[in-house]
Amino acid sequence: MKRYFNGIAILTLVILTLAFLDASISGFLEPDTLFRAMPGDIIPVNGLLEKDVDGAQKTSGFPEERFDPNTLLKVTPSNQTVRIHFEELKGRMWRGTLTIPDATKPGEQQFWVHGRYNSPSTDDEVYVLRVFADEASYRADFKSLSMRWLGVRPWIAAASIFPVGILLLGGSFFMSGRAEARRQALGIGSIYKLAKHDEHWEVIFGLGSKHGVREGDRLLVLNASRSPVADLVAQKVRADFSIAQLSLDAKIEPGYFVARKGSAQA
């Protein structure tokens, strides 16, 4: 059960990593000035003006009537396809919602956002609206793999998976801790660290003074099947762990255990 649980936790974290990579790479490849939609959609849009507009808000929040961005900004060309309701204009940053009429034909259109009393110039940002006939063509246009395959933006996928991964990883550690505590109650501790030196192995294992181990005690090394393969002497004993040395020709590997002699090896 523990191995199965660990596998799910690791798989979830791998998927989470891939989602973050997908979000980062697609975010780098996708221009901020491109908007995609289908007929009938209402999508959030935002951008940056080339120069300040008199009357723009200096702080965020709902605009006062005299700061209404819909009276300060204009979209060029003005037509029925690009219909933006501006919700905020703070400094040179604007945001709003773009409504695509149901009768809009698929295609691509460029537009500019600028001050109502200023004409667009070559310095102004050029925005592109792409309208697609169906969901399949809409998703196929994205650089993000999660948008292409699942229709979900990568940052939403990552945000959804992250708490699941954390819960599974926490559950895995909890189960590992309980299993270790049960082994220690039987007089068996996991090998936490196995370091190879010039003349010996240094072994740090999960049995200490609170488990009945004292300095100078001779203990057994158990393999993964809990069969004795060597013995060692506890040289430094702390409350929760101990340190010992073992000759280099000893049969010992990561994943082995150390047990008090006479303990239940099961």
C-alpha positions as semicolon CSV with decimal commas, in nm:
position;residue;x (nm);y (nm);z (nm)
1;M;0,000;0,000;0,000
2;K;0,280;0,241;0,093
3;R;0,465;0,175;-0,234
4;Y;0,146;0,232;-0,433
5;F;0,077;0,554;-0,241
6;N;0,433;0,677;-0,299
7;G;0,404;0,601;-0,670
8;I;0,087;0,809;-0,701
9;A;0,250;1,098;-0,510
10;I;0,559;1,093;-0,732
11;L;0,348;1,072;-1,048
12;T;0,140;1,369;-0,933
13;L;0,452;1,579;-0,869
14;V;0,590;1,483;-1,211
15;I;0,266;1,598;-1,375
16;L;0,283;1,918;-1,168
17;T;0,638;1,983;-1,291
18;L;0,531;1,925;-1,651
19;A;0,239;2,166;-1,605
20;F;0,473;2,437;-1,475
21;L;0,710;2,377;-1,767
22;D;0,420;2,391;-2,011
23;A;0,303;2,720;-1,857
24;S;0,653;2,870;-1,867
25;I;0,738;2,764;-2,222
26;S;0,399;2,852;-2,373
27;G;0,401;3,183;-2,184
28;F;0,737;3,265;-2,345
29;L;0,621;3,166;-2,694
30;E;0,273;3,321;-2,683
31;P;0,256;3,699;-2,751
32;D;0,067;3,906;-2,491
33;T;-0,106;4,092;-2,771
34;L;-0,286;3,789;-2,917
35;F;-0,645;3,712;-2,814
36;R;-0,834;3,400;-2,919
37;A;-1,209;3,341;-2,909
38;M;-1,507;3,179;-3,079
39;P;-1,834;3,343;-3,183
40;G;-2,041;3,431;-2,877
41;D;-1,745;3,435;-2,637
42;I;-1,678;3,704;-2,378
43;I;-1,307;3,705;-2,289
44;P;-1,091;3,915;-2,054
45;V;-0,839;4,140;-2,232
46;N;-0,570;4,377;-2,113
47;G;-0,281;4,576;-2,249
48;L;-0,048;4,873;-2,219
49;L;-0,086;5,211;-2,383
50;E;0,209;5,377;-2,549
51;K;0,150;5,703;-2,359
52;D;-0,053;5,829;-2,066
53;V;-0,412;5,939;-2,110
54;D;-0,533;6,244;-1,921
55;G;-0,789;6,140;-1,661
56;A;-0,653;5,788;-1,603
57;Q;-0,675;5,653;-1,250
58;K;-0,363;5,654;-1,035
59;T;-0,473;5,362;-0,816
60;S;-0,661;5,035;-0,875
61;G;-1,029;4,989;-0,806
62;F;-1,368;5,073;-0,951
63;P;-1,346;5,392;-1,156
64;E;-1,529;5,707;-1,058
65;E;-1,760;5,844;-1,324
66;R;-1,511;6,111;-1,432
67;F;-1,242;5,841;-1,469
68;D;-1,461;5,601;-1,672
69;P;-1,212;5,434;-1,911
70;N;-1,488;5,391;-2,169
71;T;-1,494;5,770;-2,212
72;L;-1,114;5,792;-2,222
73;L;-1,023;5,503;-2,455
74;K;-1,111;5,406;-2,808
75;V;-1,064;5,097;-3,027
76;T;-0,952;5,137;-3,388
77;P;-1,090;5,021;-3,624
78;S;-1,435;5,064;-3,479
79;N;-1,658;4,775;-3,587
80;Q;-1,891;4,508;-3,453
81;T;-1,619;4,243;-3,417
82;V;-1,393;4,414;-3,164
83;R;-1,629;4,535;-2,890
84;I;-1,439;4,606;-2,570
85;H;-1,598;4,721;-2,246
86;F;-1,313;4,886;-2,053
87;E;-1,320;4,817;-1,681
88;E;-1,002;4,987;-1,562
89;L;-0,740;5,233;-1,680
90;K;-0,458;5,274;-1,431
91;G;-0,176;5,485;-1,566
92;R;-0,103;5,327;-1,906
93;M;-0,243;4,982;-1,816
94;W;-0,594;4,898;-1,927
95;R;-0,817;4,594;-1,890
96;G;-1,166;4,501;-1,997
97;T;-1,386;4,237;-2,160
98;L;-1,414;4,167;-2,531
99;T;-1,748;4,040;-2,663
100;I;-1,755;3,841;-2,987
101;P;-2,095;3,859;-3,162
102;D;-2,253;3,525;-3,251
103;A;-2,247;3,606;-3,623
104;T;-1,871;3,675;-3,636
105;K;-1,694;3,480;-3,910
106;P;-1,366;3,297;-3,839
107;G;-1,057;3,498;-3,917
108;E;-0,795;3,734;-3,780
109;Q;-0,819;4,106;-3,721
110;Q;-0,573;4,368;-3,594
111;F;-0,678;4,657;-3,373
112;W;-0,536;4,936;-3,159
113;V;-0,636;5,075;-2,819
114;H;-0,556;5,444;-2,765
115;G;-0,680;5,764;-2,608
116;R;-1,016;5,872;-2,745
117;Y;-0,878;6,201;-2,868
118;N;-0,555;6,054;-3,006
119;S;-0,514;5,872;-3,335
120;P;-0,321;5,541;-3,330
121;S;0,046;5,579;-3,421
122;T;0,318;5,339;-3,532
123;D;0,438;5,328;-3,170
124;D;0,108;5,194;-3,038
125;E;0,079;4,823;-2,960
126;V;-0,092;4,621;-3,232
127;Y;-0,338;4,365;-3,093
128;V;-0,460;4,061;-3,283
129;L;-0,796;3,891;-3,242
130;R;-0,835;3,541;-3,385
131;V;-1,185;3,401;-3,412
132;F;-1,225;3,026;-3,467
133;A;-1,514;2,829;-3,607
134;D;-1,503;2,546;-3,350
135;E;-1,337;2,417;-3,034
136;A;-1,092;2,191;-3,221
137;S;-0,940;2,469;-3,430
138;Y;-0,937;2,699;-3,126
139;R;-0,736;2,455;-2,913
140;A;-0,503;2,357;-3,198
141;D;-0,379;2,718;-3,224
142;F;-0,227;2,721;-2,873
143;K;0,141;2,651;-2,800
144;S;0,046;2,497;-2,466
145;L;0,010;2,119;-2,476
146;S;-0,246;2,115;-2,196
147;M;-0,464;2,360;-2,391
148;R;-0,428;2,153;-2,708
149;W;-0,500;1,816;-2,547
150;L;-0,721;1,900;-2,250
151;G;-0,857;2,246;-2,318
152;V;-0,721;2,363;-1,980
153;R;-0,471;2,643;-1,936
154;P;-0,144;2,511;-1,787
155;W;-0,146;2,743;-1,485
156;I;-0,497;2,623;-1,395
157;A;-0,382;2,261;-1,429
158;A;-0,077;2,333;-1,212
159;A;-0,284;2,514;-0,949
160;S;-0,531;2,223;-0,940
161;I;-0,266;1,953;-0,911
162;F;-0,041;2,131;-0,660
163;P;-0,256;2,078;-0,346
164;V;-0,318;1,715;-0,448
165;G;0,056;1,655;-0,482
166;I;0,126;1,816;-0,145
167;L;-0,146;1,608;0,025
168;L;-0,020;1,285;-0,131
169;L;0,340;1,365;-0,041
170;G;0,238;1,453;0,314
171;G;0,039;1,130;0,337
172;S;0,339;0,935;0,210
173;F;0,565;1,085;0,478
174;F;0,299;1,018;0,742
175;M;0,271;0,653;0,640
176;S;0,650;0,618;0,628
177;G;0,678;0,767;0,976
178;R;0,417;0,529;1,117
179;A;0,586;0,229;0,954
180;E;0,923;0,337;1,097
181;A;0,771;0,379;1,444
182;R;0,625;0,028;1,429
183;R;0,964;-0,115;1,329
184;Q;1,139;0,074;1,605
185;A;0,892;-0,065;1,858
186;L;1,013;-0,410;1,743
187;G;1,376;-0,304;1,784
188;I;1,441;-0,247;1,409
189;G;1,554;0,081;1,256
190;S;1,604;0,192;0,897
191;I;1,948;0,289;0,775
192;Y;1,921;0,664;0,718
193;K;2,265;0,721;0,570
194;L;2,533;0,495;0,429
195;A;2,862;0,677;0,356
196;K;3,169;0,507;0,212
197;H;3,505;0,622;0,352
198;D;3,860;0,508;0,268
199;E;3,865;0,230;0,527
200;H;3,505;0,176;0,639
201;W;3,135;0,237;0,591
202;E;2,974;0,497;0,815
203;V;2,622;0,386;0,905
204;I;2,355;0,611;1,057
205;F;2,041;0,421;1,157
206;G;1,710;0,489;1,327
207;L;1,763;0,333;1,669
208;G;1,876;0,543;1,964
209;S;1,880;0,560;2,340
210;K;1,502;0,588;2,361
211;H;1,482;0,253;2,177
212;G;1,713;0,085;2,427
213;V;2,046;0,120;2,239
214;R;2,361;0,206;2,433
215;E;2,712;0,286;2,314
216;G;2,909;-0,036;2,263
217;D;2,598;-0,244;2,190
218;R;2,641;-0,497;1,910
219;L;2,350;-0,498;1,665
220;L;2,252;-0,692;1,354
221;V;2,240;-0,564;0,998
222;L;1,931;-0,698;0,820
223;N;1,875;-0,706;0,444
224;A;1,549;-0,602;0,277
225;S;1,402;-0,944;0,364
226;R;1,492;-0,892;0,734
227;S;1,760;-1,164;0,728
228;P;2,088;-1,097;0,920
229;V;2,386;-1,029;0,692
230;A;2,637;-0,862;0,930
231;D;2,673;-0,706;1,270
232;L;2,805;-0,373;1,394
233;V;2,878;-0,183;1,715
234;A;2,695;0,137;1,808
235;Q;2,968;0,397;1,858
236;K;2,770;0,720;1,900
237;V;2,418;0,700;2,034
238;R;2,166;0,983;2,032
239;A;1,802;0,979;2,137
240;D;1,659;0,893;1,794
241;F;1,955;0,755;1,598
242;S;2,297;0,602;1,629
243;I;2,623;0,599;1,430
244;A;2,841;0,297;1,365
245;Q;3,124;0,184;1,139
246;L;3,142;-0,127;0,928
247;S;3,421;-0,280;0,722
248;L;3,414;-0,218;0,347
249;D;3,373;-0,588;0,267
250;A;3,048;-0,607;0,467
251;K;2,727;-0,691;0,281
252;I;2,527;-0,372;0,322
253;E;2,316;-0,161;0,088
254;P;2,075;0,132;0,108
255;G;1,735;0,009;0,219
256;Y;1,877;-0,234;0,477
257;F;1,794;-0,224;0,849
258;V;1,970;-0,242;1,184
259;A;1,815;-0,443;1,469
260;R;1,884;-0,511;1,834
261;K;1,981;-0,871;1,895
262;G;1,681;-1,068;2,013
263;S;1,433;-0,826;1,856
264;A;1,138;-0,949;1,650
265;Q;1,271;-0,945;1,295
266;A;0,937;-0,907;1,121
